[in-house]
Short mmCIF file of C-alpha atoms in Angstrom, two decimals:
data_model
loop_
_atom_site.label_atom_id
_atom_site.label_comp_id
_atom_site.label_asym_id
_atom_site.label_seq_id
_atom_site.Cartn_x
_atom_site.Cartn_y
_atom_site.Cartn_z
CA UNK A 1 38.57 -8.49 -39.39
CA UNK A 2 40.90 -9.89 -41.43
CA UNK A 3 41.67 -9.72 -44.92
CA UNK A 4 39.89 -11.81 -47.55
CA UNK A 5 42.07 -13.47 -49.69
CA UNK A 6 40.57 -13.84 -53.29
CA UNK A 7 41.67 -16.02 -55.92
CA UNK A 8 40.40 -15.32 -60.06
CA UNK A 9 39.95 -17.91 -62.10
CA UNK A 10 40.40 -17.18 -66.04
CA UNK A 11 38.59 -20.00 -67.46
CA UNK A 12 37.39 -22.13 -64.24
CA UNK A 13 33.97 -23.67 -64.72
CA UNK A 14 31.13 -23.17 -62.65
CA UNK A 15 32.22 -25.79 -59.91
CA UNK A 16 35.92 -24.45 -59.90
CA UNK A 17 34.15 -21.15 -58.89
CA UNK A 18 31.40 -22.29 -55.96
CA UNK A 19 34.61 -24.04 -54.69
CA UNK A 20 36.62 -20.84 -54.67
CA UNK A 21 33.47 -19.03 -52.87
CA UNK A 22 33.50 -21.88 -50.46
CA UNK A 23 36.94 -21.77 -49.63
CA UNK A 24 37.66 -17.84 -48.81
CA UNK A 25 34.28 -18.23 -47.25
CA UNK A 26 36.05 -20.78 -44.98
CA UNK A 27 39.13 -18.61 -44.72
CA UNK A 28 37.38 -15.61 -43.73
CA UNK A 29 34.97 -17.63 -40.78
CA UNK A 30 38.22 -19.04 -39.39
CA UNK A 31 39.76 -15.67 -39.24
CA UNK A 32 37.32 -14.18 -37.92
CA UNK A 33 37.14 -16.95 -35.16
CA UNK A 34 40.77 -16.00 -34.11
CA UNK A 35 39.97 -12.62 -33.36
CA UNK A 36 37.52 -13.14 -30.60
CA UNK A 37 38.63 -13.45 -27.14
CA UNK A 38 37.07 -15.44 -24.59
CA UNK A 39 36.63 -14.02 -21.62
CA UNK A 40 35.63 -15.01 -18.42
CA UNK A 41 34.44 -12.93 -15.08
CA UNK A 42 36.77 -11.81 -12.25
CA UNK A 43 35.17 -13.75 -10.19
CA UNK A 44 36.39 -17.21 -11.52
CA UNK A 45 39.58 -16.50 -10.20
CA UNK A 46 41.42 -16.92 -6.74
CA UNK A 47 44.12 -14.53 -5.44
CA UNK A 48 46.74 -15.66 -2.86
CA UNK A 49 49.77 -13.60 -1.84
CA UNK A 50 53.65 -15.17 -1.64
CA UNK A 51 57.26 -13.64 -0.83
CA UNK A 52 58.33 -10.17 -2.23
CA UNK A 53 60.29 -10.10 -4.85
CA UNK A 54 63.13 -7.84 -3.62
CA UNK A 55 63.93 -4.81 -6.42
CA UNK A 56 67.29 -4.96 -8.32
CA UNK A 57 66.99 -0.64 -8.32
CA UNK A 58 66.47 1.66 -6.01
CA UNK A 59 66.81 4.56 -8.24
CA UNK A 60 66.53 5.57 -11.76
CA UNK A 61 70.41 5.72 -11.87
CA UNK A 62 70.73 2.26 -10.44
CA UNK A 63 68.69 1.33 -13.49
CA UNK A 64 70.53 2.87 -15.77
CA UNK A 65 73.57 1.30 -14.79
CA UNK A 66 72.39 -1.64 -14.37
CA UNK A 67 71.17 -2.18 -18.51
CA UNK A 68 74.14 -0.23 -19.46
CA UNK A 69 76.00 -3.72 -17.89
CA UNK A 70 73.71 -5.88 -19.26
CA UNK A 71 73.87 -4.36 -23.27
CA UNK A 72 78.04 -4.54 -22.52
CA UNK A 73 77.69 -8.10 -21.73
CA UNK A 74 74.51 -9.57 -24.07
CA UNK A 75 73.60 -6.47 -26.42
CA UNK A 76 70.11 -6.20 -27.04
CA UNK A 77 67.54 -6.31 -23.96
CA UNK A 78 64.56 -8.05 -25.11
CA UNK A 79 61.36 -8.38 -22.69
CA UNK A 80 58.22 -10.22 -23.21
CA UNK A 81 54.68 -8.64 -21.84
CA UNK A 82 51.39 -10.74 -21.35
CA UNK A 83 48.17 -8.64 -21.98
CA UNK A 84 45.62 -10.73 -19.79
CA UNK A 85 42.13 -10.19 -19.83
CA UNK A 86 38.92 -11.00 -17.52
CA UNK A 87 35.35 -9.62 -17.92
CA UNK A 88 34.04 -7.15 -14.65
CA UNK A 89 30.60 -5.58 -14.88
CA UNK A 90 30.44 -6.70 -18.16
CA UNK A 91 33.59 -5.02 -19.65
CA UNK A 92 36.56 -6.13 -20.71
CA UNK A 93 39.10 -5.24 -17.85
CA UNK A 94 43.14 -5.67 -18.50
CA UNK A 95 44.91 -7.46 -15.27
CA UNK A 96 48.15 -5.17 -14.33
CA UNK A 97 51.02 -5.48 -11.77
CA UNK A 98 50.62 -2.11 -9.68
CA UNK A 99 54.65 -1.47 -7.57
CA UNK A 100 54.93 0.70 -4.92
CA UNK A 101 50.94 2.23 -5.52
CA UNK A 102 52.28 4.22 -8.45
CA UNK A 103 53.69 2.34 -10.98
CA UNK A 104 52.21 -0.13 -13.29
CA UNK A 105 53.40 -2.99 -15.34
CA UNK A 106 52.17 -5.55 -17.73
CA UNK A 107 53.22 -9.12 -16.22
CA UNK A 108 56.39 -10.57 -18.05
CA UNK A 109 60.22 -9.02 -17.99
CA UNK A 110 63.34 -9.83 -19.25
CA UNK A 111 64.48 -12.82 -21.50
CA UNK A 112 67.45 -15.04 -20.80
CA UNK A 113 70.61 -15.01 -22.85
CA UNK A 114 69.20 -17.84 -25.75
CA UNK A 115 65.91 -17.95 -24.30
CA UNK A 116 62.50 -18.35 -26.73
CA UNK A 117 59.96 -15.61 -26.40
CA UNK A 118 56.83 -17.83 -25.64
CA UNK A 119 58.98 -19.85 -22.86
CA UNK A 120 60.52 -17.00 -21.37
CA UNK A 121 57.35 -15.27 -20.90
CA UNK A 122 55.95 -18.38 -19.63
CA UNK A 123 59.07 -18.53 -17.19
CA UNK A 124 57.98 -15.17 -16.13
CA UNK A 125 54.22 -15.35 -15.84
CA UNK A 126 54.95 -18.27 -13.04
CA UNK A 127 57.53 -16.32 -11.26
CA UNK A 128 55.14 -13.24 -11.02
CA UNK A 129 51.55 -15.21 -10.60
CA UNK A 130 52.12 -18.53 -9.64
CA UNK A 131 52.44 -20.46 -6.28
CA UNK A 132 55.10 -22.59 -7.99
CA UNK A 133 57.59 -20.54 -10.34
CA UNK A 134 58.61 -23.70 -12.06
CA UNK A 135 54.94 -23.24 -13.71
CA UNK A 136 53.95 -26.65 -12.08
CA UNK A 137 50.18 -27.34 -12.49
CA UNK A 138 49.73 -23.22 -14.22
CA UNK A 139 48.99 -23.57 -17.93
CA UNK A 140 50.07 -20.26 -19.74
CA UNK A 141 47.86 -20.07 -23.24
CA UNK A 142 50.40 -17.75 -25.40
CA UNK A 143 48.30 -16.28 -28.10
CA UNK A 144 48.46 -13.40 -30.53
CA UNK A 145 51.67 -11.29 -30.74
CA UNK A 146 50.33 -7.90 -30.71
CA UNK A 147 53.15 -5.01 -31.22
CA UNK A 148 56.41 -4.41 -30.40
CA UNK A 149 58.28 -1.18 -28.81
CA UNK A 150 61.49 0.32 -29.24
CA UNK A 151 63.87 1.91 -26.70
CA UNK A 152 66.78 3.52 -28.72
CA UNK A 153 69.11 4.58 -26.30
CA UNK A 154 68.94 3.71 -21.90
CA UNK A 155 66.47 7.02 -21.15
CA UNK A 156 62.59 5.88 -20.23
CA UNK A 157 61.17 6.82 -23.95
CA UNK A 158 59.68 3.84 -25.93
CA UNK A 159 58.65 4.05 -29.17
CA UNK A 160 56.59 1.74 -31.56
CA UNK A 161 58.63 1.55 -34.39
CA UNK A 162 62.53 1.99 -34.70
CA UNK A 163 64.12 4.77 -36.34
CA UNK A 164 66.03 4.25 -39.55
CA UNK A 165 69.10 6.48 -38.22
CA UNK A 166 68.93 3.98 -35.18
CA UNK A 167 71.39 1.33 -35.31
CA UNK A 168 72.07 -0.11 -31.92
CA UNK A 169 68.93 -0.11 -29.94
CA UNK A 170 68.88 -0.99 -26.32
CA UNK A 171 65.98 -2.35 -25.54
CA UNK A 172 62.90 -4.12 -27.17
CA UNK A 173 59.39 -4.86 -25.33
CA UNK A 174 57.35 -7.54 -27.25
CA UNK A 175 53.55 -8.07 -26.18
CA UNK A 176 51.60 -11.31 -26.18
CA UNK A 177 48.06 -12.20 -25.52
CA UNK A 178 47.89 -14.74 -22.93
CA UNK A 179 44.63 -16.45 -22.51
CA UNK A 180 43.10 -17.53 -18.90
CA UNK A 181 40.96 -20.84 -19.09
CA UNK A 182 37.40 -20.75 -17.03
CA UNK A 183 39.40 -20.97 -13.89
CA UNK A 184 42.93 -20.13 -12.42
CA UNK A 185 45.24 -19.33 -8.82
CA UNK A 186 47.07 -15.94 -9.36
CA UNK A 187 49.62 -15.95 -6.22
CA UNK A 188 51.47 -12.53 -6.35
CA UNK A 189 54.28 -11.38 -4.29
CA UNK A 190 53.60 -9.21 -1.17
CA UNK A 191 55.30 -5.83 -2.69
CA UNK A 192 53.20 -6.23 -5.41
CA UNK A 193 49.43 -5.91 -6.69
CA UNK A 194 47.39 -7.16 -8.88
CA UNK A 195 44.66 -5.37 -10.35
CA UNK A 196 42.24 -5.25 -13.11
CA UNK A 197 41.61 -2.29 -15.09
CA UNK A 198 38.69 -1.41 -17.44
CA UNK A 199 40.08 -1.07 -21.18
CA UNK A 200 38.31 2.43 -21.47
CA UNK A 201 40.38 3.78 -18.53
CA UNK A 202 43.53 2.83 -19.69
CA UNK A 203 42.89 4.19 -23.21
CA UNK A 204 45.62 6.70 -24.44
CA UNK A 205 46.33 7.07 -20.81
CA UNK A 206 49.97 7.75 -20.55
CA UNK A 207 50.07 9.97 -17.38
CA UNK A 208 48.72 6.92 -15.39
CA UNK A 209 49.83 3.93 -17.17
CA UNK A 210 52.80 4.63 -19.27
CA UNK A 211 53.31 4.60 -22.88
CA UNK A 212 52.79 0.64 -23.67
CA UNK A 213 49.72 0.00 -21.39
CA UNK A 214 47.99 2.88 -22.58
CA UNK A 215 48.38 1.70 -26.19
CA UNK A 216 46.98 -1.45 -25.73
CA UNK A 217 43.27 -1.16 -26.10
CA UNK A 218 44.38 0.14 -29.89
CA UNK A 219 45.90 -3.03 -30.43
CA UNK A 220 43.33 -4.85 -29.44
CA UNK A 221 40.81 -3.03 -31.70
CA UNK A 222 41.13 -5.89 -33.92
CA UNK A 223 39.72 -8.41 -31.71
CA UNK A 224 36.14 -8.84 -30.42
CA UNK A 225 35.34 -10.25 -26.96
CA UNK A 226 33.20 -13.16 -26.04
CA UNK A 227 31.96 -13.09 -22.26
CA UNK A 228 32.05 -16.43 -21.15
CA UNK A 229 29.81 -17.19 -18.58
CA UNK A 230 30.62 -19.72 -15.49
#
């Protein structure tokens, strides 16, 4: 929940105050409004499959080399996440992108040179779930930001926070909430699959999942969740 916000009043009369009461009253409904999540069952949604995506790596050291090019020429690599969520057996279950039956991702990737957060993770969303990747007739709902994490130098460690002695970090993953209205087409590409996860398995589970996923049910501690029913 939120935090109230309070407001003292040295010599208010007895209106000025029951107005007061009323309004943080108010304040503290609506916040409490915004942290539920709607959520609705599995089931509402249709899967379809479309073209691979073909890999820009086929190694580590391809990787490397590859954002070591990319800081040279733009500085900074900032990618947007989506943390979607759907309700199975009566849970809240996270959907994740699953490569090569080993690795998992949260939806999203890269941002343009320029490019907004919200749009570029729209951009991606459509590219990775959509029929269409020009996002034609798929409404993305960006909501929250929830967290942030921190890649100091090109080796696979993330952290959430930056160093102080860090000056020139190379990489910075923001996550979103993206919310799914009663009904929806996810069409992912053949190499890849999408699957939904229970919160609880993913919790703290960085063998598995990886060091962002796993820390996602914390952030979402905050929140409460609403299954909708269809």
């Amino acid at each position: 929940m939120g935090d109230a916000v309070f407001e003292f009043l040295e010599n208010g009369d007895g209106d000025n105050r029951e107005n007061s009461r009323r309004g943080i009253q108010s304040q503290s409904r609506s916040q409490i409004q915004s942290l539920v999540i709607d959520i609705y069952p599995l089931s509402s949604y249709y899967f379809g499959s479309k073209e691979a995506i073909l890999s820009k790596d086929e190694t580590m050291a391809d990787r490397v080399r590859r954002l070591k090019s990319n800081y040279s020429a733009h500085g900074l690599r900032t990618c947007v996440e989506a943390v979607i969520l759907v309700e199975l057996f009566k849970h809240p279950h996270m959907l994740l992108l699953q490569i090569r039956n080993s690795i998992f991702k949260l939806p999203g990737g890269r941002l343009r040179p320029g490019e907004s957060e919200i749009n570029g993770l729209k951009r991606k969303l459509s590219r990775k779930l959509s029929g269409n990747e020009n996002g034609d007739g798929t409404e993305w709902e960006v909501g929250e930001f929830l967290g942030k994490w921190w890649k100091p130098d090109f080796e696979t460690l993330l952290y959430p926070y930056l160093s102080h002695n860090i000056k020139k970090p190379k990489e910075c993953t923001k996550l979103y909430l993206v919310k799914l209205p009663e009904s929806q087409e996810f069409i992912v590409p053949k190499n890849l699959k999408l699957l939904a996860v229970p919160l609880c398995q993913i919790h703290e589970n960085h063998k598995t999942y990886g060091q962002i996923i796993s820390g996602v049910p914390q952030l979402l501690s905050k929140f409460s969740f609403n299954i909708m029913e269809t």
